Short mmCIF file of C-alpha atoms (C1' of nucleotides) in Angstrom, two decimals:
data_model
loop_
_atom_site.label_atom_id
_atom_site.label_comp_id
_atom_site.label_asym_id
_atom_site.label_seq_id
_atom_site.Cartn_x
_atom_site.Cartn_y
_atom_site.Cartn_z
CA UNK A 7 -33.80 -9.07 17.95
CA UNK A 8 -31.62 -9.22 20.95
CA UNK A 9 -31.22 -12.94 20.99
CA UNK A 10 -28.90 -14.32 23.57
CA UNK A 11 -28.65 -17.42 21.45
CA UNK A 12 -26.31 -17.08 18.53
CA UNK A 13 -28.81 -17.35 15.71
CA UNK A 14 -26.71 -15.41 13.22
CA UNK A 15 -23.23 -16.26 14.33
CA UNK A 16 -21.29 -13.46 12.73
CA UNK A 17 -23.37 -10.80 14.39
CA UNK A 18 -23.18 -9.75 18.03
CA UNK A 19 -19.77 -11.23 18.53
CA UNK A 20 -18.35 -9.36 15.63
CA UNK A 21 -19.74 -6.14 17.01
CA UNK A 22 -18.14 -6.61 20.40
CA UNK A 23 -14.78 -7.82 19.18
CA UNK A 24 -14.52 -4.99 16.72
CA UNK A 25 -15.71 -2.47 19.29
CA UNK A 26 -12.85 -3.37 21.62
CA UNK A 27 -10.38 -3.37 18.76
CA UNK A 28 -11.52 -0.01 17.42
CA UNK A 29 -11.68 1.60 20.85
CA UNK A 30 -8.20 0.42 21.65
CA UNK A 31 -6.79 1.94 18.51
CA UNK A 32 -8.74 5.15 19.06
CA UNK A 33 -7.32 5.48 22.57
CA UNK A 34 -3.83 4.73 21.36
CA UNK A 35 -4.26 7.45 18.76
CA UNK A 36 -5.33 9.93 21.40
CA UNK A 37 -2.27 9.12 23.48
CA UNK A 38 -0.12 9.47 20.41
CA UNK A 39 -1.05 13.12 20.24
CA UNK A 40 -0.80 13.75 23.97
CA UNK A 41 2.53 11.97 24.32
CA UNK A 42 4.18 13.53 21.31
CA UNK A 43 5.44 16.38 23.50
CA UNK A 44 7.12 13.92 25.84
CA UNK A 45 8.68 11.92 23.05
CA UNK A 46 6.95 8.75 24.22
CA UNK A 47 4.79 6.18 22.50
CA UNK A 48 1.83 4.70 24.30
CA UNK A 49 3.53 1.41 25.26
CA UNK A 50 6.57 3.38 26.39
CA UNK A 51 4.27 5.51 28.54
CA UNK A 52 2.84 2.39 30.17
CA UNK A 53 6.36 1.19 30.95
CA UNK A 54 7.24 4.54 32.47
CA UNK A 55 4.11 4.38 34.63
CA UNK A 56 5.35 1.14 36.15
CA UNK A 57 8.87 2.45 36.57
CA UNK A 58 7.65 5.66 38.20
CA UNK A 59 5.63 3.55 40.56
CA UNK A 60 8.07 0.83 41.49
CA UNK A 61 11.54 2.13 40.78
CA UNK A 62 14.10 -0.48 39.70
CA UNK A 63 12.13 -3.40 38.34
CA UNK A 64 13.25 -6.63 36.69
CA UNK A 65 12.20 -6.99 33.07
CA UNK A 66 10.24 -10.06 34.08
CA UNK A 67 8.15 -8.06 36.53
CA UNK A 68 7.54 -5.39 33.91
CA UNK A 69 6.30 -8.07 31.59
CA UNK A 70 3.99 -9.50 34.22
CA UNK A 71 2.51 -6.08 34.96
CA UNK A 72 1.89 -5.16 31.33
CA UNK A 73 1.42 -8.67 29.93
CA UNK A 74 4.30 -8.21 27.53
CA UNK A 75 7.19 -10.54 26.85
CA UNK A 76 10.88 -9.85 26.37
CA UNK A 77 10.49 -9.78 22.61
CA UNK A 78 8.50 -6.59 23.04
CA UNK A 79 10.19 -5.14 26.11
CA UNK A 80 13.83 -5.58 25.18
CA UNK A 81 13.83 -3.30 22.14
CA UNK A 82 11.39 -0.93 23.82
CA UNK A 83 13.68 -0.55 26.84
CA UNK A 84 16.63 -0.13 24.53
CA UNK A 85 14.92 2.83 22.91
CA UNK A 86 14.01 4.34 26.27
CA UNK A 87 17.61 3.88 27.34
CA UNK A 88 18.87 5.50 24.15
CA UNK A 89 16.54 8.40 24.87
CA UNK A 90 18.13 8.79 28.29
CA UNK A 91 14.92 8.07 30.20
CA UNK A 92 15.77 4.62 31.55
CA UNK A 93 18.84 2.82 32.80
CA UNK A 94 19.39 -0.94 32.81
CA UNK A 95 21.81 -2.97 34.83
CA UNK A 96 22.23 -6.57 35.80
CA UNK A 97 21.50 -7.66 39.31
CA UNK A 98 24.56 -8.56 41.37
CA UNK A 99 22.90 -11.38 43.23
CA UNK A 100 21.48 -13.01 40.12
CA UNK A 101 23.25 -12.27 36.90
CA UNK A 102 20.27 -13.37 34.86
CA UNK A 103 18.15 -10.46 36.09
CA UNK A 104 18.20 -7.06 34.42
CA UNK A 105 16.61 -4.24 36.38
CA UNK A 106 15.23 -1.18 34.62
CA UNK A 107 14.88 2.14 36.44
CA UNK A 108 14.02 5.68 35.41
CA UNK A 109 16.95 8.06 35.13
CA UNK A 110 16.74 11.54 36.59
CA UNK A 111 15.51 12.74 33.24
CA UNK A 112 12.97 9.92 33.12
CA UNK A 113 11.71 10.70 36.61
CA UNK A 114 11.40 14.37 35.72
CA UNK A 115 9.07 13.43 32.90
CA UNK A 116 6.49 12.24 35.39
CA UNK A 117 5.31 15.71 36.29
CA UNK A 118 4.69 16.56 32.67
CA UNK A 119 2.73 13.34 32.28
CA UNK A 120 0.39 14.12 35.12
CA UNK A 121 -1.67 16.48 33.01
CA UNK A 122 -2.52 13.71 30.59
CA UNK A 123 -4.98 11.45 32.44
CA UNK A 124 -7.54 14.18 32.98
CA UNK A 125 -7.53 15.10 29.33
CA UNK A 126 -7.93 11.46 28.32
CA UNK A 127 -10.91 10.83 30.55
CA UNK A 128 -12.56 13.97 29.30
CA UNK A 129 -11.91 12.99 25.69
CA UNK A 130 -13.64 9.66 26.17
CA UNK A 131 -16.89 11.48 26.90
CA UNK A 132 -17.63 9.19 29.84
CA UNK A 133 -18.45 10.24 33.38
CA UNK A 134 -16.79 8.61 36.36
CA UNK A 135 -19.48 6.00 36.87
CA UNK A 136 -19.51 4.93 33.24
CA UNK A 137 -15.74 4.71 33.23
CA UNK A 138 -15.90 2.49 36.28
CA UNK A 139 -18.49 0.23 34.67
CA UNK A 140 -16.49 -0.02 31.48
CA UNK A 141 -13.35 -0.78 33.42
CA UNK A 142 -15.04 -3.53 35.41
CA UNK A 143 -16.46 -5.20 32.29
CA UNK A 144 -13.13 -5.07 30.51
CA UNK A 145 -11.40 -6.58 33.52
CA UNK A 146 -13.93 -9.39 33.50
CA UNK A 147 -13.17 -10.07 29.86
CA UNK A 148 -9.43 -9.87 30.30
CA UNK A 149 -9.31 -12.16 33.28
CA UNK A 150 -11.72 -14.61 31.66
CA UNK A 151 -9.46 -14.80 28.66
CA UNK A 152 -6.17 -14.47 30.45
CA UNK A 153 -6.64 -17.60 32.51
CA UNK A 154 -3.59 -16.56 34.50
CA UNK A 155 -3.07 -13.71 36.95
CA UNK A 156 -5.76 -11.03 37.08
CA UNK A 157 -4.88 -7.52 35.91
CA UNK A 158 -4.84 -6.20 39.47
CA UNK A 159 -1.09 -6.00 39.41
CA UNK A 160 -0.96 -3.93 36.31
CA UNK A 161 -3.77 -1.69 37.48
CA UNK A 162 -2.11 -0.95 40.77
CA UNK A 163 0.94 -0.07 38.78
CA UNK A 164 -1.12 2.63 37.12
CA UNK A 165 -2.40 4.12 40.34
CA UNK A 166 0.49 4.95 42.60
CA UNK A 167 0.36 6.17 46.11
CA UNK A 168 0.55 9.86 45.30
CA UNK A 169 4.16 10.22 46.31
CA UNK A 170 7.10 8.14 47.22
CA UNK A 171 10.57 9.14 48.19
CA UNK A 172 13.48 7.62 46.42
CA UNK A 173 16.35 8.67 44.21
CA UNK B 24 -5.03 19.53 41.10
CA UNK B 25 -8.67 18.69 40.43
CA UNK B 26 -10.78 17.77 43.43
CA UNK B 27 -13.67 16.19 41.57
CA UNK B 28 -12.57 12.61 41.41
CA UNK B 29 -8.96 12.20 40.32
CA UNK B 30 -7.01 12.91 43.46
CA UNK B 31 -3.96 11.13 42.11
CA UNK B 32 -3.87 11.96 38.45
CA UNK B 33 -2.21 8.83 37.16
CA UNK B 34 -4.91 6.62 38.67
CA UNK B 35 -8.35 6.04 37.21
CA UNK B 36 -7.36 7.06 33.74
CA UNK B 37 -4.45 4.72 33.70
CA UNK B 38 -6.67 1.90 34.82
CA UNK B 39 -9.16 2.50 32.06
CA UNK B 40 -6.63 3.03 29.32
CA UNK B 41 -4.71 -0.04 30.28
CA UNK B 42 -7.90 -2.06 30.68
CA UNK B 43 -8.88 -1.36 27.08
CA UNK B 44 -5.36 -2.07 25.88
CA UNK B 45 -5.07 -5.34 27.80
CA UNK B 46 -8.56 -6.51 26.82
CA UNK B 47 -7.87 -5.81 23.19
CA UNK B 48 -4.71 -7.86 23.22
CA UNK B 49 -6.41 -10.65 25.15
CA UNK B 50 -9.19 -10.83 22.57
CA UNK B 51 -6.70 -10.78 19.73
CA UNK B 52 -4.88 -13.64 21.40
CA UNK B 53 -8.08 -15.64 21.67
CA UNK B 54 -8.79 -15.12 17.99
CA UNK B 55 -5.23 -16.11 17.19
CA UNK B 56 -5.98 -19.58 18.51
CA UNK B 57 -9.43 -19.86 16.97
CA UNK B 58 -8.29 -18.59 13.58
CA UNK B 59 -5.16 -20.71 13.35
CA UNK B 60 -7.17 -23.48 11.68
CA UNK B 61 -8.35 -21.09 9.01
CA UNK B 62 -4.93 -19.64 8.38
CA UNK B 63 -6.14 -16.14 9.20
CA UNK B 64 -4.92 -13.44 11.54
CA UNK B 65 -7.42 -11.35 13.44
CA UNK B 66 -7.21 -8.28 11.16
CA UNK B 67 -7.45 -10.59 8.16
CA UNK B 68 -10.58 -12.11 9.70
CA UNK B 69 -12.11 -8.64 10.07
CA UNK B 70 -11.38 -7.94 6.43
CA UNK B 71 -12.98 -11.22 5.41
CA UNK B 72 -16.06 -10.35 7.49
CA UNK B 73 -16.53 -7.21 5.42
CA UNK B 74 -15.90 -9.02 2.16
CA UNK B 75 -18.32 -11.82 3.05
CA UNK B 76 -20.91 -9.20 3.87
CA UNK B 77 -20.49 -6.82 0.95
CA UNK B 78 -18.81 -8.72 -1.85
CA UNK B 79 -16.48 -6.69 -4.11
CA UNK B 80 -15.47 -3.61 -2.13
CA UNK B 81 -13.04 -0.79 -2.95
CA UNK B 82 -10.02 -0.61 -0.66
CA UNK B 83 -11.18 2.80 0.40
CA UNK B 84 -14.48 1.42 1.66
CA UNK B 85 -12.69 -1.35 3.50
CA UNK B 86 -10.58 1.26 5.20
CA UNK B 87 -13.61 3.29 6.19
CA UNK B 88 -15.34 0.24 7.65
CA UNK B 89 -12.36 -0.93 9.69
CA UNK B 90 -10.70 2.44 10.27
CA UNK B 91 -7.54 1.28 8.57
CA UNK B 92 -5.54 3.02 5.88
CA UNK B 93 -3.90 1.69 2.76
CA UNK B 94 -0.58 1.32 4.54
CA UNK B 95 -2.17 -1.47 6.55
CA UNK B 96 -4.62 -2.83 4.00
CA UNK B 97 -2.40 -3.07 0.93
CA UNK B 98 0.06 -5.63 2.33
CA UNK B 99 -2.74 -7.39 4.21
CA UNK B 100 -4.76 -7.82 1.01
CA UNK B 101 -1.64 -8.92 -0.81
CA UNK B 102 -1.19 -11.73 1.70
CA UNK B 103 -4.86 -12.74 1.45
CA UNK B 104 -4.47 -12.74 -2.32
CA UNK B 105 -1.34 -14.86 -2.09
CA UNK B 106 -3.28 -17.28 0.12
CA UNK B 107 -5.91 -17.57 -2.59
CA UNK B 108 -8.69 -16.16 -0.43
CA UNK B 109 -9.13 -12.77 -2.09
CA UNK B 110 -8.91 -11.37 -5.58
CA UNK B 111 -8.13 -7.79 -6.48
CA UNK B 112 -8.80 -5.95 -9.67
CA UNK B 113 -9.00 -2.39 -10.84
CA UNK B 114 -12.33 -0.88 -11.63
CA UNK B 115 -13.02 -0.35 -15.31
CA UNK B 116 -14.92 2.88 -14.82
CA UNK B 117 -12.33 4.42 -12.51
CA UNK B 118 -8.84 3.07 -12.88
CA UNK B 119 -7.84 4.45 -9.47
CA UNK B 120 -10.16 2.08 -7.64
CA UNK B 121 -9.12 -1.44 -6.68
CA UNK B 122 -11.92 -3.74 -5.65
CA UNK B 123 -11.27 -6.69 -3.38
CA UNK B 124 -13.58 -9.70 -3.36
CA UNK B 125 -13.49 -13.14 -1.79
CA UNK B 126 -12.54 -15.97 -4.13
CA UNK B 127 -14.47 -19.21 -4.12
CA UNK B 128 -12.02 -20.53 -1.58
CA UNK B 129 -12.38 -17.37 0.48
CA UNK B 130 -16.16 -17.58 0.42
CA UNK B 131 -16.01 -21.22 1.44
CA UNK B 132 -14.09 -20.22 4.54
CA UNK B 133 -17.13 -18.39 5.86
CA UNK B 134 -18.89 -21.50 6.99
CA UNK B 135 -15.90 -22.62 8.99
CA UNK B 136 -15.75 -19.17 10.59
CA UNK B 137 -19.33 -19.28 11.77
CA UNK B 138 -18.50 -21.49 14.71
CA UNK B 139 -16.11 -18.86 16.09
CA UNK B 140 -18.35 -16.06 17.41
CA UNK B 141 -20.18 -18.26 19.85
CA UNK B 142 -16.97 -19.54 21.32
CA UNK B 143 -15.63 -16.01 21.64
CA UNK B 144 -18.66 -14.66 23.46
CA UNK B 145 -18.59 -17.60 25.80
CA UNK B 146 -14.88 -17.14 26.46
CA UNK B 147 -15.45 -13.54 27.49
CA UNK B 148 -17.56 -14.72 30.40
CA UNK B 149 -20.19 -12.06 29.72
CA UNK B 150 -23.91 -12.57 29.23
CA UNK B 151 -25.80 -10.91 26.41
CA UNK B 152 -26.82 -7.87 28.40
CA UNK B 153 -23.33 -7.22 29.70
CA UNK B 154 -21.92 -7.59 26.22
CA UNK B 155 -24.42 -5.05 24.98
CA UNK B 156 -23.53 -2.59 27.72
CA UNK B 157 -19.84 -3.02 27.06
CA UNK B 158 -20.38 -2.55 23.38
CA UNK B 159 -22.37 0.64 23.89
CA UNK B 160 -19.75 2.15 26.19
CA UNK B 161 -16.93 1.29 23.80
CA UNK B 162 -18.84 2.84 20.92
CA UNK B 163 -19.28 6.00 22.95
CA UNK B 164 -15.55 6.15 23.56
CA UNK B 165 -14.64 5.39 19.97
CA UNK B 166 -16.98 7.96 18.50
CA UNK B 167 -15.97 10.57 21.06
CA UNK B 168 -12.35 10.09 20.11
CA UNK B 169 -12.89 9.46 16.44
CA UNK B 170 -14.35 12.90 15.80
CA UNK B 171 -15.17 11.69 12.31
CA UNK B 172 -17.66 9.09 11.13
CA UNK B 173 -19.24 6.91 13.83
CA UNK B 174 -18.51 3.18 13.85
CA UNK B 175 -21.95 2.40 12.46
CA UNK B 176 -20.45 1.46 9.14
CA UNK B 177 -18.02 -0.98 10.62
CA UNK B 178 -20.63 -2.50 12.87
CA UNK B 179 -23.02 -3.08 10.04
CA UNK B 180 -20.18 -4.78 8.25
CA UNK B 181 -19.99 -7.25 11.08
CA UNK B 182 -23.66 -7.92 11.23
CA UNK B 183 -26.78 -7.69 9.14
CA UNK B 184 -29.38 -5.14 10.33
CA UNK B 185 -29.43 -5.84 14.05
CA UNK B 186 -31.18 -4.13 16.88
CA UNK B 187 -30.65 -0.88 18.65
CA UNK B 188 -28.70 -1.24 21.82
CA UNK B 189 -30.11 0.04 25.03
CA UNK B 190 -28.18 2.83 26.66
"C1'" DC C 2 -6.45 21.00 -25.32
"C1'" DA C 3 -3.58 22.47 -21.15
"C1'" DC C 4 -3.14 22.62 -16.39
"C1'" DA C 5 -3.87 22.64 -11.47
"C1'" DA C 6 -6.36 20.42 -7.56
"C1'" DC C 7 -8.10 16.35 -5.87
"C1'" DT C 8 -8.67 11.28 -5.13
"C1'" DT C 9 -7.17 6.40 -4.80
"C1'" DG C 10 -3.78 3.01 -3.68
"C1'" DA C 11 0.79 1.72 -3.08
"C1'" DT C 12 5.29 2.16 -0.84
"C1'" DT C 13 8.59 3.17 2.91
"C1'" DG C 14 10.02 3.51 7.60
"C1'" DC C 15 9.35 2.90 12.47
"C1'" DG C 16 7.45 0.82 16.58
"C1'" DC C 17 4.93 -2.47 18.67
"C1'" DA C 18 3.11 -7.74 19.68
"C1'" DC C 19 4.09 -12.36 19.58
"C1'" DA C 20 6.04 -16.98 18.43
"C1'" DA C 21 10.20 -19.50 18.11
"C1'" DC C 22 14.70 -20.01 19.19
"C1'" DC C 23 19.14 -18.98 21.60
"C1'" DT C 24 22.51 -18.09 25.43
"C1'" DA C 25 23.84 -17.58 30.06
"C1'" DA C 26 23.06 -18.22 34.78
"C1'" DT C 27 20.92 -20.76 38.63
"C1'" DG C 28 19.71 -24.68 41.51
"C1'" DG C 29 18.76 -29.52 42.38
"C1'" DG C 30 20.18 -34.23 42.43
"C1'" DT C 31 23.56 -37.69 42.25
"C1'" DA D 3 32.50 -32.31 41.10
"C1'" DC D 4 29.18 -33.35 37.18
"C1'" DC D 5 24.80 -33.33 34.66
"C1'" DC D 6 20.20 -31.48 33.74
"C1'" DA D 7 15.88 -29.01 34.03
"C1'" DT D 8 14.53 -24.36 34.93
"C1'" DT D 9 14.66 -19.44 34.53
"C1'" DA D 10 15.78 -14.52 32.74
"C1'" DG D 11 16.73 -11.88 28.80
"C1'" DG D 12 17.85 -11.32 24.19
"C1'" DT D 13 17.42 -12.12 19.01
"C1'" DT D 14 14.97 -13.15 14.76
"C1'" DG D 15 11.08 -13.22 11.75
"C1'" DT D 16 6.23 -12.14 10.60
"C1'" DG D 17 2.33 -9.19 10.69
"C1'" DC D 18 -0.06 -5.32 11.95
"C1'" DG D 19 -0.90 0.18 12.62
"C1'" DC D 20 0.18 4.59 11.19
"C1'" DA D 21 2.63 8.78 9.36
"C1'" DA D 22 4.72 10.46 5.30
"C1'" DT D 23 5.46 10.30 0.62
"C1'" DC D 24 4.62 8.99 -4.08
"C1'" DA D 25 2.47 7.84 -8.69
"C1'" DA D 26 -1.39 7.34 -11.43
"C1'" DG D 27 -5.89 8.55 -12.58
"C1'" DT D 28 -9.78 11.94 -12.53
"C1'" DT D 29 -12.15 16.35 -12.55
"C1'" DG D 30 -12.81 21.24 -13.02
"C1'" DT D 31 -11.50 25.47 -15.16
"C1'" DG D 32 -9.76 28.30 -18.66
#
DNA sequence: CACAACTTGATTGCGCACAACCTAATGGGT
DNA sequence: ACCCATTAGGTTGTGCGCAATCAAGTTGTG
């Protein structure tokens, strides 16, 4: 019975929470395969998306876009730097700020990454409309729970204006 | 480049992938708060859901239900055992099998957990129909990517025999 | 019985997430 | 000038998630 009232409390909720959890891990697993060629993990790929989009970005802004804090980003950026994909340097005007930017090698990776999104969408088995619906519902959930800034920022980081000129 | 819908390849896909990722972490964060009273993490809560539902369960079956392997479950169960919520013992008929079961204390925790689902659903800001739609889409994605067993098992672990969801 | 293939869990190592804490730099107020 | 609250990153510790590897037990075949 599709009761909107929670008559058996550990039921519908558990389905939904687990569905999000399982889907997230399944998607991460898919990316794991696709990104293996590039030597990136999924969170590293998300960071590179933002860097490709915005160029030199303070760690703070990266964290705001991806909803990650320095405890996650600092070691992640260190690994990207060790891999030669990212450079970090302190701002001159404010010595507290560290800006991360893709290196030439990191920027070059972007073209190889562009084949990935199409394969991911296809692998989900959803058509464009369903993907849009799913995305809208997830955004509702995230912003309801987030209580702070909506995910618009992060999303726009994922969809760049097709090209930009810079280093 | 494909002309169908993705004109800029790093766009829609990135939105959807990040939306799932962000929503998953937001939900986990919500549970973190709600479960703090019970002394459980979110994955530990999922394990307890299965144990409450099925009683003594081999680790293998737990892994199948939650899509987790022994590398995750072994230390997790060890911590639940150390907390006095779960007991583990080897099967007599097959010494390879370890069955986990809630202790009296673990079973008692169930009643305190029953107040959680309602609060979670409410916090998502979705009504019952939207939650159902979201759940159905996520299941499609998960099973498309999973390529192995569908999430039916895990879902039934979270709820007694429910109702078919409308596509 | 001996032996190879398979199954079940456990262990190890790495990379996130996140809370808690720390340092350094900034800016405001006196 | 001096304090002091604020801010940006970094570090530490805990707990997943997953690949790779291992040991112990089981089963099938001769």
